[in-house]
mmCIF file of C-alpha atoms and ligand atoms in Angstrom:
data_model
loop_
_atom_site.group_PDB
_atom_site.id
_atom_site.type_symbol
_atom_site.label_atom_id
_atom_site.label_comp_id
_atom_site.label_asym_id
_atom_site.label_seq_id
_atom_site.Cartn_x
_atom_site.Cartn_y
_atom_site.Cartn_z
ATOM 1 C CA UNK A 1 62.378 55.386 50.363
ATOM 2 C CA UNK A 2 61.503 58.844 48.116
ATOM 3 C CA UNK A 3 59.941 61.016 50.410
ATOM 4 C CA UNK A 4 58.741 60.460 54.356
ATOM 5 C CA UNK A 5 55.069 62.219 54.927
ATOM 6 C CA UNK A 6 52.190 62.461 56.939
ATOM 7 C CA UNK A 7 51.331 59.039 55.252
ATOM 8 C CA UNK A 8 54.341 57.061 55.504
ATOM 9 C CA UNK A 9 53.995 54.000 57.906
ATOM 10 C CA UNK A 10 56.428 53.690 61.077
ATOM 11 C CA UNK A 11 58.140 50.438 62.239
ATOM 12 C CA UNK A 12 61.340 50.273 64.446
ATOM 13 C CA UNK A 13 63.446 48.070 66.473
ATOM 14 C CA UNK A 14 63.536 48.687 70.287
ATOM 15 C CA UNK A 15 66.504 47.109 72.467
ATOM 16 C CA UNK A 16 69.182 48.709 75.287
ATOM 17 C CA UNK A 17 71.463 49.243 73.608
ATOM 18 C CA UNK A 18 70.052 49.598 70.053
ATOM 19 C CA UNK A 19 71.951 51.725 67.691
ATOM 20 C CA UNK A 20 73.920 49.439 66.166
ATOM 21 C CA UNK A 21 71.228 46.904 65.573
ATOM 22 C CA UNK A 22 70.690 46.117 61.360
ATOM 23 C CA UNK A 23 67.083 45.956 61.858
ATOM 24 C CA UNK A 24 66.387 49.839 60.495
ATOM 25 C CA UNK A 25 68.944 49.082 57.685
ATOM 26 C CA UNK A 26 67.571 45.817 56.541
ATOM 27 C CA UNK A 27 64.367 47.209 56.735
ATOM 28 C CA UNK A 28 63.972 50.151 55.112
ATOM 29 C CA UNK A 29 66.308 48.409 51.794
ATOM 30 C CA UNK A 30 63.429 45.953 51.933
ATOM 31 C CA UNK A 31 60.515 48.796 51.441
ATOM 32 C CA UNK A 32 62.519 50.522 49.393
ATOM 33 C CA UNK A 33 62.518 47.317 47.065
ATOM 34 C CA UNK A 34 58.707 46.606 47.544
ATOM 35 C CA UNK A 35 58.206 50.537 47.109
ATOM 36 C CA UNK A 36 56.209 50.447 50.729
ATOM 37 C CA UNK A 37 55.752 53.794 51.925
ATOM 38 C CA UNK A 38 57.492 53.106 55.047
ATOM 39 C CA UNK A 39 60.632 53.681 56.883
ATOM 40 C CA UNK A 40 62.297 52.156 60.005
ATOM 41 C CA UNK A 41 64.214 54.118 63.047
ATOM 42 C CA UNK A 42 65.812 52.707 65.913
ATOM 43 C CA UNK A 43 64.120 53.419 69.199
ATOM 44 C CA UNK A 44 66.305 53.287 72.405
ATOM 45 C CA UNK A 45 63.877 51.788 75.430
ATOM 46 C CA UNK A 46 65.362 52.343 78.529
ATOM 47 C CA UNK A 47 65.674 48.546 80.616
ATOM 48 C CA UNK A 48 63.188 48.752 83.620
ATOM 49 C CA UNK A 49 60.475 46.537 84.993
ATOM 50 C CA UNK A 50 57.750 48.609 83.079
ATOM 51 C CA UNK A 51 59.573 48.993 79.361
ATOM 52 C CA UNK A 52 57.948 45.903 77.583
ATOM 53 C CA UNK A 53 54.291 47.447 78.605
ATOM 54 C CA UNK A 54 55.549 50.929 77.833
ATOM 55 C CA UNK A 55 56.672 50.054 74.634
ATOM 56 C CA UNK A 56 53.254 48.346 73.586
ATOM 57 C CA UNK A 57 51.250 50.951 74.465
ATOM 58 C CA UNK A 58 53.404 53.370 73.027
ATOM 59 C CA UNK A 59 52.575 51.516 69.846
ATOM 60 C CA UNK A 60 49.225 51.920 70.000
ATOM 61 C CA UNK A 61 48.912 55.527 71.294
ATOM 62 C CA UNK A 62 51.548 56.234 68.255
ATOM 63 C CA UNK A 63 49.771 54.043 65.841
ATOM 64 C CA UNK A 64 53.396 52.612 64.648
ATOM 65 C CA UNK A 65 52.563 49.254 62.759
ATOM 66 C CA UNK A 66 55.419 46.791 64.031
ATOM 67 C CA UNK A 67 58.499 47.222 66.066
ATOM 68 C CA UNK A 68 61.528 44.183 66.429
ATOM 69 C CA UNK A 69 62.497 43.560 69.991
ATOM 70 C CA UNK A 70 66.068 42.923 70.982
ATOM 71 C CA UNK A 71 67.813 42.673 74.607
ATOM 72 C CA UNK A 72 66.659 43.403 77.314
ATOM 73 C CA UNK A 73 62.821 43.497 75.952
ATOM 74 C CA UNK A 74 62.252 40.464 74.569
ATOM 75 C CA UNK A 75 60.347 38.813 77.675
ATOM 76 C CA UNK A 76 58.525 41.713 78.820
ATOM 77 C CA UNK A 77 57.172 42.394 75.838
ATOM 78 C CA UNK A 78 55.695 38.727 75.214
ATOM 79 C CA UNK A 79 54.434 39.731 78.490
ATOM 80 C CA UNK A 80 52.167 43.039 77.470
ATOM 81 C CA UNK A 81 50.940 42.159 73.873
ATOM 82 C CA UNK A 82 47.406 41.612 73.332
ATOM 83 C CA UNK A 83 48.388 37.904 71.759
ATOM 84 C CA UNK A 84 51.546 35.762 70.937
ATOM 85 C CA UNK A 85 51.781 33.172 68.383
ATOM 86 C CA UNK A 86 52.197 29.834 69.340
ATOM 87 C CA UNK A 87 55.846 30.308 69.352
ATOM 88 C CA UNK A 88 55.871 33.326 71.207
ATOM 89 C CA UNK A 89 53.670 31.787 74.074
ATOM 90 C CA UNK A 90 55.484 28.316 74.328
ATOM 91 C CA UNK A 91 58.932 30.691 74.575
ATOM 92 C CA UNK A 92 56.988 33.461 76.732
ATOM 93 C CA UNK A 93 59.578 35.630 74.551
ATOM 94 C CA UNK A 94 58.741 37.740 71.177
ATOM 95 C CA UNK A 95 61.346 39.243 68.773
ATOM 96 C CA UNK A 96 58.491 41.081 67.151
ATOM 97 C CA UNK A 97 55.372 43.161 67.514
ATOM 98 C CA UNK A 98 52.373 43.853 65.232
ATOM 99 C CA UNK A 99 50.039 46.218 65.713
ATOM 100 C CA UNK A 100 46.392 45.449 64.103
ATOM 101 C CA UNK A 101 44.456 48.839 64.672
ATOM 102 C CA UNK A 102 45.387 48.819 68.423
ATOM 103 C CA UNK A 103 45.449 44.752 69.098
ATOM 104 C CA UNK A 104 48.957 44.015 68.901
ATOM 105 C CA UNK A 105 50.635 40.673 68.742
ATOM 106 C CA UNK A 106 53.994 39.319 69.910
ATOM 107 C CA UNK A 107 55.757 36.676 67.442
ATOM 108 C CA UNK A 108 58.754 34.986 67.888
ATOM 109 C CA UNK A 109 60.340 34.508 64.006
ATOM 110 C CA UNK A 110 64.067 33.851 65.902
ATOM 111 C CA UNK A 111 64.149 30.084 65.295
ATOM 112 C CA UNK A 112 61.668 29.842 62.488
ATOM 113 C CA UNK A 113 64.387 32.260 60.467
ATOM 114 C CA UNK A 114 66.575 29.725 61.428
ATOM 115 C CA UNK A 115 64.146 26.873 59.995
ATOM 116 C CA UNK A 116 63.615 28.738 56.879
ATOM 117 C CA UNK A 117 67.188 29.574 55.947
ATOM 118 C CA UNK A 118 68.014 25.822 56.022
ATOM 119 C CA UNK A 119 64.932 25.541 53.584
ATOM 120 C CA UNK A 120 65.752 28.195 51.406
ATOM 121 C CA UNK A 121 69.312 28.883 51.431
ATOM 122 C CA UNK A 122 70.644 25.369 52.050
ATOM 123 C CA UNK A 123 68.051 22.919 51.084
ATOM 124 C CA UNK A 124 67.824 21.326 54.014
ATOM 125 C CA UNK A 125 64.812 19.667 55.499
ATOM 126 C CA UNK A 126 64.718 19.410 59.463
ATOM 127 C CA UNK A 127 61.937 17.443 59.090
ATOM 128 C CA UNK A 128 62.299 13.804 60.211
ATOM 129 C CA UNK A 129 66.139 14.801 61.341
ATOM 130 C CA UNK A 130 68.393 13.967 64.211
ATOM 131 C CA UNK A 131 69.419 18.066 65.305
ATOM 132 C CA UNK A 132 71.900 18.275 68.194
ATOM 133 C CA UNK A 133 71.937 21.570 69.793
ATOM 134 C CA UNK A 134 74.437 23.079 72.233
ATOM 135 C CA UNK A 135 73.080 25.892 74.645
ATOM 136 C CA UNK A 136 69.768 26.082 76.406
ATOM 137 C CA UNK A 137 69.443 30.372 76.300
ATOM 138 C CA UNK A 138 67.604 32.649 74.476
ATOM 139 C CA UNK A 139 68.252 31.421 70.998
ATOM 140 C CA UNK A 140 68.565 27.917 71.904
ATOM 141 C CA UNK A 141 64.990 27.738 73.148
ATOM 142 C CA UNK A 142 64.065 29.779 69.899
ATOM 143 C CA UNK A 143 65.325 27.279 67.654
ATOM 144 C CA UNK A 144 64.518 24.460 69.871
ATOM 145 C CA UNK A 145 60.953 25.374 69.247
ATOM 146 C CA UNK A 146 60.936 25.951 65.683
ATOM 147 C CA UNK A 147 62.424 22.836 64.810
ATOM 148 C CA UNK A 148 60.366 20.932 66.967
ATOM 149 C CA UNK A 149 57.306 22.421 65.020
ATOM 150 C CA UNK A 150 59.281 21.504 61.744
ATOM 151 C CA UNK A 151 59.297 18.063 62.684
ATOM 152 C CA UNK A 152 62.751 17.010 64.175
ATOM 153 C CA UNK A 153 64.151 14.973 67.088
ATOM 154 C CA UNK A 154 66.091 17.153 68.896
ATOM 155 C CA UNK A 155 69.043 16.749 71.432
ATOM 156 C CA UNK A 156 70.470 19.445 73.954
ATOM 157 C CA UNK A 157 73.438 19.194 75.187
ATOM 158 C CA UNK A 158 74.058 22.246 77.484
ATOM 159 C CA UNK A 159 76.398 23.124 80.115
ATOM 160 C CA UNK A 160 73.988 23.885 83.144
ATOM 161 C CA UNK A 161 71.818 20.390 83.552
ATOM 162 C CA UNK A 162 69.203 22.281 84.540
ATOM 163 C CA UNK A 163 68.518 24.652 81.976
ATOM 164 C CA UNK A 164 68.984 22.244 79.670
ATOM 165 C CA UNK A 165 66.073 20.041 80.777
ATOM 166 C CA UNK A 166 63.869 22.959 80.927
ATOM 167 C CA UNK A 167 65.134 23.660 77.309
ATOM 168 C CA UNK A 168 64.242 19.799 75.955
ATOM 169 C CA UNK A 169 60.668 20.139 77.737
ATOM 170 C CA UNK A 170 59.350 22.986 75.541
ATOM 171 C CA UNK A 171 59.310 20.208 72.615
ATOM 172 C CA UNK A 172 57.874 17.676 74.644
ATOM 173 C CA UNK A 173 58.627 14.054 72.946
ATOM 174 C CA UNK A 174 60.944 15.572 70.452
ATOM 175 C CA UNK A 175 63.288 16.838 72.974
ATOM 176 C CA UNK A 176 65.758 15.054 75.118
ATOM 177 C CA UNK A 177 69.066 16.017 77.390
ATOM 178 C CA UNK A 178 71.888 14.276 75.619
ATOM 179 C CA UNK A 179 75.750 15.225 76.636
ATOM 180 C CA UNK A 180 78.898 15.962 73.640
ATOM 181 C CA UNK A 181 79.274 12.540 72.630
ATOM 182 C CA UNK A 182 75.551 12.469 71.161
ATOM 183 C CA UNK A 183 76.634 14.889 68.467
ATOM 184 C CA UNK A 184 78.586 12.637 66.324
ATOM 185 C CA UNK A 185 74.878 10.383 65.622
ATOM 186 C CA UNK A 186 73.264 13.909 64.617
ATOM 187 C CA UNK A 187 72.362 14.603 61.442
ATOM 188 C CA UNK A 188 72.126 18.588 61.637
ATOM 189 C CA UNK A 189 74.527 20.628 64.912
ATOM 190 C CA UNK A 190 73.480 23.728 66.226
ATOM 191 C CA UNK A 191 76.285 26.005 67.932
ATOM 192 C CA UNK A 192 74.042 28.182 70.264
ATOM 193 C CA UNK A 193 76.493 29.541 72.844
ATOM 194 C CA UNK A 194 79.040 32.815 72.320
ATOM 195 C CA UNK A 195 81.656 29.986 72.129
ATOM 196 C CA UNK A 196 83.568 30.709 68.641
ATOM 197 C CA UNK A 197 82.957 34.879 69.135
ATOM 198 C CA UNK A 198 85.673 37.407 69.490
ATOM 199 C CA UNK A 199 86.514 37.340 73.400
ATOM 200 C CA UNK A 200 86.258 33.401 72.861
ATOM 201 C CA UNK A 201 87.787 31.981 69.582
ATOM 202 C CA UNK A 202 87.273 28.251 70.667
ATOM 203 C CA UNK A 203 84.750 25.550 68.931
ATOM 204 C CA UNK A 204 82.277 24.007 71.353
ATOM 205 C CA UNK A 205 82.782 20.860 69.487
ATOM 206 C CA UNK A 206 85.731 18.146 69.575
ATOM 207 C CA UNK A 207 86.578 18.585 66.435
ATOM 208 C CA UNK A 208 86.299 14.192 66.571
ATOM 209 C CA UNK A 209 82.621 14.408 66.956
ATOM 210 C CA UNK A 210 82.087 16.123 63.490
ATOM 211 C CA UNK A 211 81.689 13.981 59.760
ATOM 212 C CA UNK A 212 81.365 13.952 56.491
ATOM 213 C CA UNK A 213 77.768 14.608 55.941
ATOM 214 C CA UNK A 214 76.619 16.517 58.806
ATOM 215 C CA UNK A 215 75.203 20.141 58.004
ATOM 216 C CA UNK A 216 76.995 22.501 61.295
ATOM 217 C CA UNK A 217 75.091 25.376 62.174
ATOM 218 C CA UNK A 218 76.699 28.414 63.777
ATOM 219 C CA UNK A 219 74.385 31.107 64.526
ATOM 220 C CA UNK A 220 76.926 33.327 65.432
ATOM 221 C CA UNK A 221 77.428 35.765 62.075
ATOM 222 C CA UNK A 222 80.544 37.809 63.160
ATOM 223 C CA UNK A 223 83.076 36.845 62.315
ATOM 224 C CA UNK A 224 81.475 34.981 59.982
ATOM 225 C CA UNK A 225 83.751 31.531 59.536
ATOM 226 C CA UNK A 226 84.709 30.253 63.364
ATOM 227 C CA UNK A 227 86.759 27.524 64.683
ATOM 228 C CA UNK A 228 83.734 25.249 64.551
ATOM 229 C CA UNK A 229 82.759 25.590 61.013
ATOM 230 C CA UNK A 230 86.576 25.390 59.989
ATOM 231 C CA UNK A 231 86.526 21.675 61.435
ATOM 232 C CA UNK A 232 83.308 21.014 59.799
ATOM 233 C CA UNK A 233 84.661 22.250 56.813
ATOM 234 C CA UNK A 234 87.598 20.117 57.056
ATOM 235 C CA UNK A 235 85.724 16.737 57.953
ATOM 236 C CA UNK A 236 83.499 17.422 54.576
ATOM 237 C CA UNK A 237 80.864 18.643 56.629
ATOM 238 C CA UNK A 238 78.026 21.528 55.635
ATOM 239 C CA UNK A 239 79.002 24.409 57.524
ATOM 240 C CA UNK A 240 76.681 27.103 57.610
ATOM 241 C CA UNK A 241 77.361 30.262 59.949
ATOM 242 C CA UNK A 242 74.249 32.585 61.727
ATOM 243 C CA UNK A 243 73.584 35.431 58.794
ATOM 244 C CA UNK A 244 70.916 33.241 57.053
ATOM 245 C CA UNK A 245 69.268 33.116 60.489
ATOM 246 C CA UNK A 246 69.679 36.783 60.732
ATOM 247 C CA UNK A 247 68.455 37.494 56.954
ATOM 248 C CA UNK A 248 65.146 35.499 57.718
ATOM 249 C CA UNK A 249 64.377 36.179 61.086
ATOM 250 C CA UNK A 250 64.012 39.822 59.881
ATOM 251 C CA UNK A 251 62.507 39.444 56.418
ATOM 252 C CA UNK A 252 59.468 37.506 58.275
ATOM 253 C CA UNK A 253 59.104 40.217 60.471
ATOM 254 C CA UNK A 254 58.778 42.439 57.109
ATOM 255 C CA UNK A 255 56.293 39.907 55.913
ATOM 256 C CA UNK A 256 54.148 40.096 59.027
ATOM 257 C CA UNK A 257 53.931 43.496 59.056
ATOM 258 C CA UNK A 258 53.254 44.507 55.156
ATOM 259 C CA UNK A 259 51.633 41.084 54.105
ATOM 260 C CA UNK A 260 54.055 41.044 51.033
ATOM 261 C CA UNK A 261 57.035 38.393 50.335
ATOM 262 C CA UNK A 262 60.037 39.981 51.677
ATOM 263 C CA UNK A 263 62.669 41.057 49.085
ATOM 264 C CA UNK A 264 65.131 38.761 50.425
ATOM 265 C CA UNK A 265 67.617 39.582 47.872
ATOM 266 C CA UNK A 266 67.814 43.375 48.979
ATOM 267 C CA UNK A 267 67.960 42.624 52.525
ATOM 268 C CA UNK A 268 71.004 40.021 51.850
ATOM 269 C CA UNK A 269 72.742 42.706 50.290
ATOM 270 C CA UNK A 270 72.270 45.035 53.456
ATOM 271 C CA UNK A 271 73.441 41.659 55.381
ATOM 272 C CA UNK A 272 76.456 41.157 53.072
ATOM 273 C CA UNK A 273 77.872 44.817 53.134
ATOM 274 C CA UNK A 274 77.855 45.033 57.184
ATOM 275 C CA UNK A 275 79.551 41.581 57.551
ATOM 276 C CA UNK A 276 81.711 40.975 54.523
HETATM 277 P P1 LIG B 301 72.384 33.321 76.116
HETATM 278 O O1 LIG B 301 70.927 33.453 76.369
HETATM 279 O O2 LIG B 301 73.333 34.054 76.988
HETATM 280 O O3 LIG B 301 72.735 31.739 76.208
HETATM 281 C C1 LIG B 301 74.032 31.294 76.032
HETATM 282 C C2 LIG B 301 74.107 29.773 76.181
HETATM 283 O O4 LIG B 301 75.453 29.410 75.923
HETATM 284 C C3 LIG B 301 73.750 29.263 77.552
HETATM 285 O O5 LIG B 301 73.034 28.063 77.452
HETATM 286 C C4 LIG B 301 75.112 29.030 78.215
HETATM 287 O O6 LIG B 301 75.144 27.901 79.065
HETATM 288 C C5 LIG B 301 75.981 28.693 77.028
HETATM 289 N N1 LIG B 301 77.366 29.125 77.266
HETATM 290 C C6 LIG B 301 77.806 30.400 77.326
HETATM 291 N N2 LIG B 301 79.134 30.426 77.554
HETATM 292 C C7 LIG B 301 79.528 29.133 77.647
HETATM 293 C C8 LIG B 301 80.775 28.502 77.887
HETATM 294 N N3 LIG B 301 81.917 29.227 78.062
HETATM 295 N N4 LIG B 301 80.828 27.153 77.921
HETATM 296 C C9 LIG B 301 79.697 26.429 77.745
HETATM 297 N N5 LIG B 301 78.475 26.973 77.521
HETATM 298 C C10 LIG B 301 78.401 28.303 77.465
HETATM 299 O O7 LIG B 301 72.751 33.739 74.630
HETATM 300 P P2 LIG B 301 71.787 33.721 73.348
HETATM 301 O O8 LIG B 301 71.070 34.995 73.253
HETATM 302 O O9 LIG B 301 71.005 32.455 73.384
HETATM 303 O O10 LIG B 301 72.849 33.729 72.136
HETATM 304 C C11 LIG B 301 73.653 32.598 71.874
HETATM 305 C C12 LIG B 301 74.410 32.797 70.567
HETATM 306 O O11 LIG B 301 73.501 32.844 69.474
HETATM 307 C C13 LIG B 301 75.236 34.083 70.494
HETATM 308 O O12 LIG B 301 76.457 33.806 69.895
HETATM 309 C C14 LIG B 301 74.402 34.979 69.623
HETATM 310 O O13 LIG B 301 75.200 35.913 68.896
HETATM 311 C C15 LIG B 301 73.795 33.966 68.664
HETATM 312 N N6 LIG B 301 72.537 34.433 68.043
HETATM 313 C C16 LIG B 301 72.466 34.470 66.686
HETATM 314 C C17 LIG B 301 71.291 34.883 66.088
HETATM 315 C C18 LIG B 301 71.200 34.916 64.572
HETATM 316 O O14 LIG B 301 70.237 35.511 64.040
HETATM 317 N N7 LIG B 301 72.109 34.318 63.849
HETATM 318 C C19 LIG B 301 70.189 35.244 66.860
HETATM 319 C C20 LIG B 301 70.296 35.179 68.250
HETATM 320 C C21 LIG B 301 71.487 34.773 68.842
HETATM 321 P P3 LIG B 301 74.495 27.927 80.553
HETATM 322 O O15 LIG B 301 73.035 27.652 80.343
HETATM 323 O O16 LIG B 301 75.208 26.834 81.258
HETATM 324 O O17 LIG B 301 74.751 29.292 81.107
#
């Protein structure tokens, strides 16, 4: 970024809290490597009934062009938007808007950054594959979706029954409840609890279950190697931890709102510095 004017184009990220999100920070490296004339802020939204709706007309009466959407808005703002992509209405949850001249549109780009990372940074293909994963919350359902779309057969194995089935239904036929002996027979494992985070060092996963060949998702990014990918590591399996997800989640949200290929590069560096 050289110089903010009357010109320059506004996009933020709105959450409670929000100050320490990476959104403004991978952001505005990424138009300062496409040379956009924009910049990125962090806007604190206050959690209350009415904040999703707030926030998307606030949009519009401020003519900013996209915001990212963290806790506690991610519902209620699916909610108010004009439209959702298909992933945002199957999840009735957006991690993005996009304003079109007042029309704005709520995307979800959670699990399809997780789709894409496997793609790009990992060469792997979900496409045709067996995917285990564990949790049935926010992110789960994200990246339940998205690989459904990709292609795979996915199992959830979840603590709570209940939300687990609801989980499995949003890929229909692709989807079924399995419990933690099922994830030995998958090809790809998805860690989507806090399990394996700070207050709760622990893997999720028997550390039997895992093999040589399986590809072991984390999408927790801090810390960045956790109990679970250690004993994937040491069966010979492909452990891959939750900053790829992170990294492409946000650089489609840059590609939705200037139209250009993100500068993925630029924004792993931002990634890399805060987590390394
Ligand atoms: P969430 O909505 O609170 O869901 C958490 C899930 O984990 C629930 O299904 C819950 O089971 C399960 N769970 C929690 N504690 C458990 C325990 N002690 N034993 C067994 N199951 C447990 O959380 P979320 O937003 O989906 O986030 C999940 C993880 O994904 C977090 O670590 C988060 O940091 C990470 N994440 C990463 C990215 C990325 O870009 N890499 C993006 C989003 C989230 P119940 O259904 O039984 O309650």
């Amino acid at each position: 970024m050289t110089s903010i004017t009357g010109a320059t184009i506004t996009v933020g990220v709105i959450g409670d809290p929000v100050r320490h999100s990476l959104s403004p920070a991978l952001h505005n490296a990424a138009f300062a490597a496409l040379g956009v004339d924009a910049v990125s802020v962090a806007y604190p939204v206050a959690t209350g009934d009415d904040a999703g709706r707030s926030a998307v007309e606030a949009m519009r009466t401020l003519g900013i062009r996209g915001l990212s959407v963290t806790m506690p808005h991610k519902e209620s703002v699916a909610a108010a938007a004009d439209r959702r992509t298909a992933a945002g209405d199957t999840l009735g949850s957006a991690n993005c808007l996009v304003n079109d001249a007042g029309v704005v549109t709520a995307p979800s780009t959670a699990g399809e950054g997780l789709v894409r990372s496997l793609l790009i940074e990992s060469s792997i293909d979900v496409s045709g594959r067996e995917v285990a994963v564990i949790g049935a919350g926010g992110a789960a359902r994200a990246v339940i979706d998205a690989l459904g779309r990709a292609g795979a057969s996915i199992t959830l194995v979840n603590r709570s029954a209940d939300r687990a089935a609801v989980a499995a239904a949003l890929v229909g036929e692709r989807g079924r409840v399995g419990v933690a002996a099922d994830l030995s027979a998958a090809d790809v494992i998805v860690n989507a609890t806090p399990i394996g985070m700070g207050s709760d060092p622990r893997s999720p996963v028997e550390p039997t279950l895992l093999r040589t060949g399986q590809v072991v998702v984390d999408l927790i990014y801090h810390p960045a190697r956790t109990a679970l990918l250690d004993a994937a590591a040491a069966v010979g399996a492909q452990a891959v931890n939750g900053l790829p997800m992170l990294l492409h989640q946000a650089a489609m949200q840059l590609e939705l709102w200037t139209g250009e290929p993100a500068p993925v590069d630029a924004m792993r560096a931002v990634v890399e510095a805060s987590f390394t």
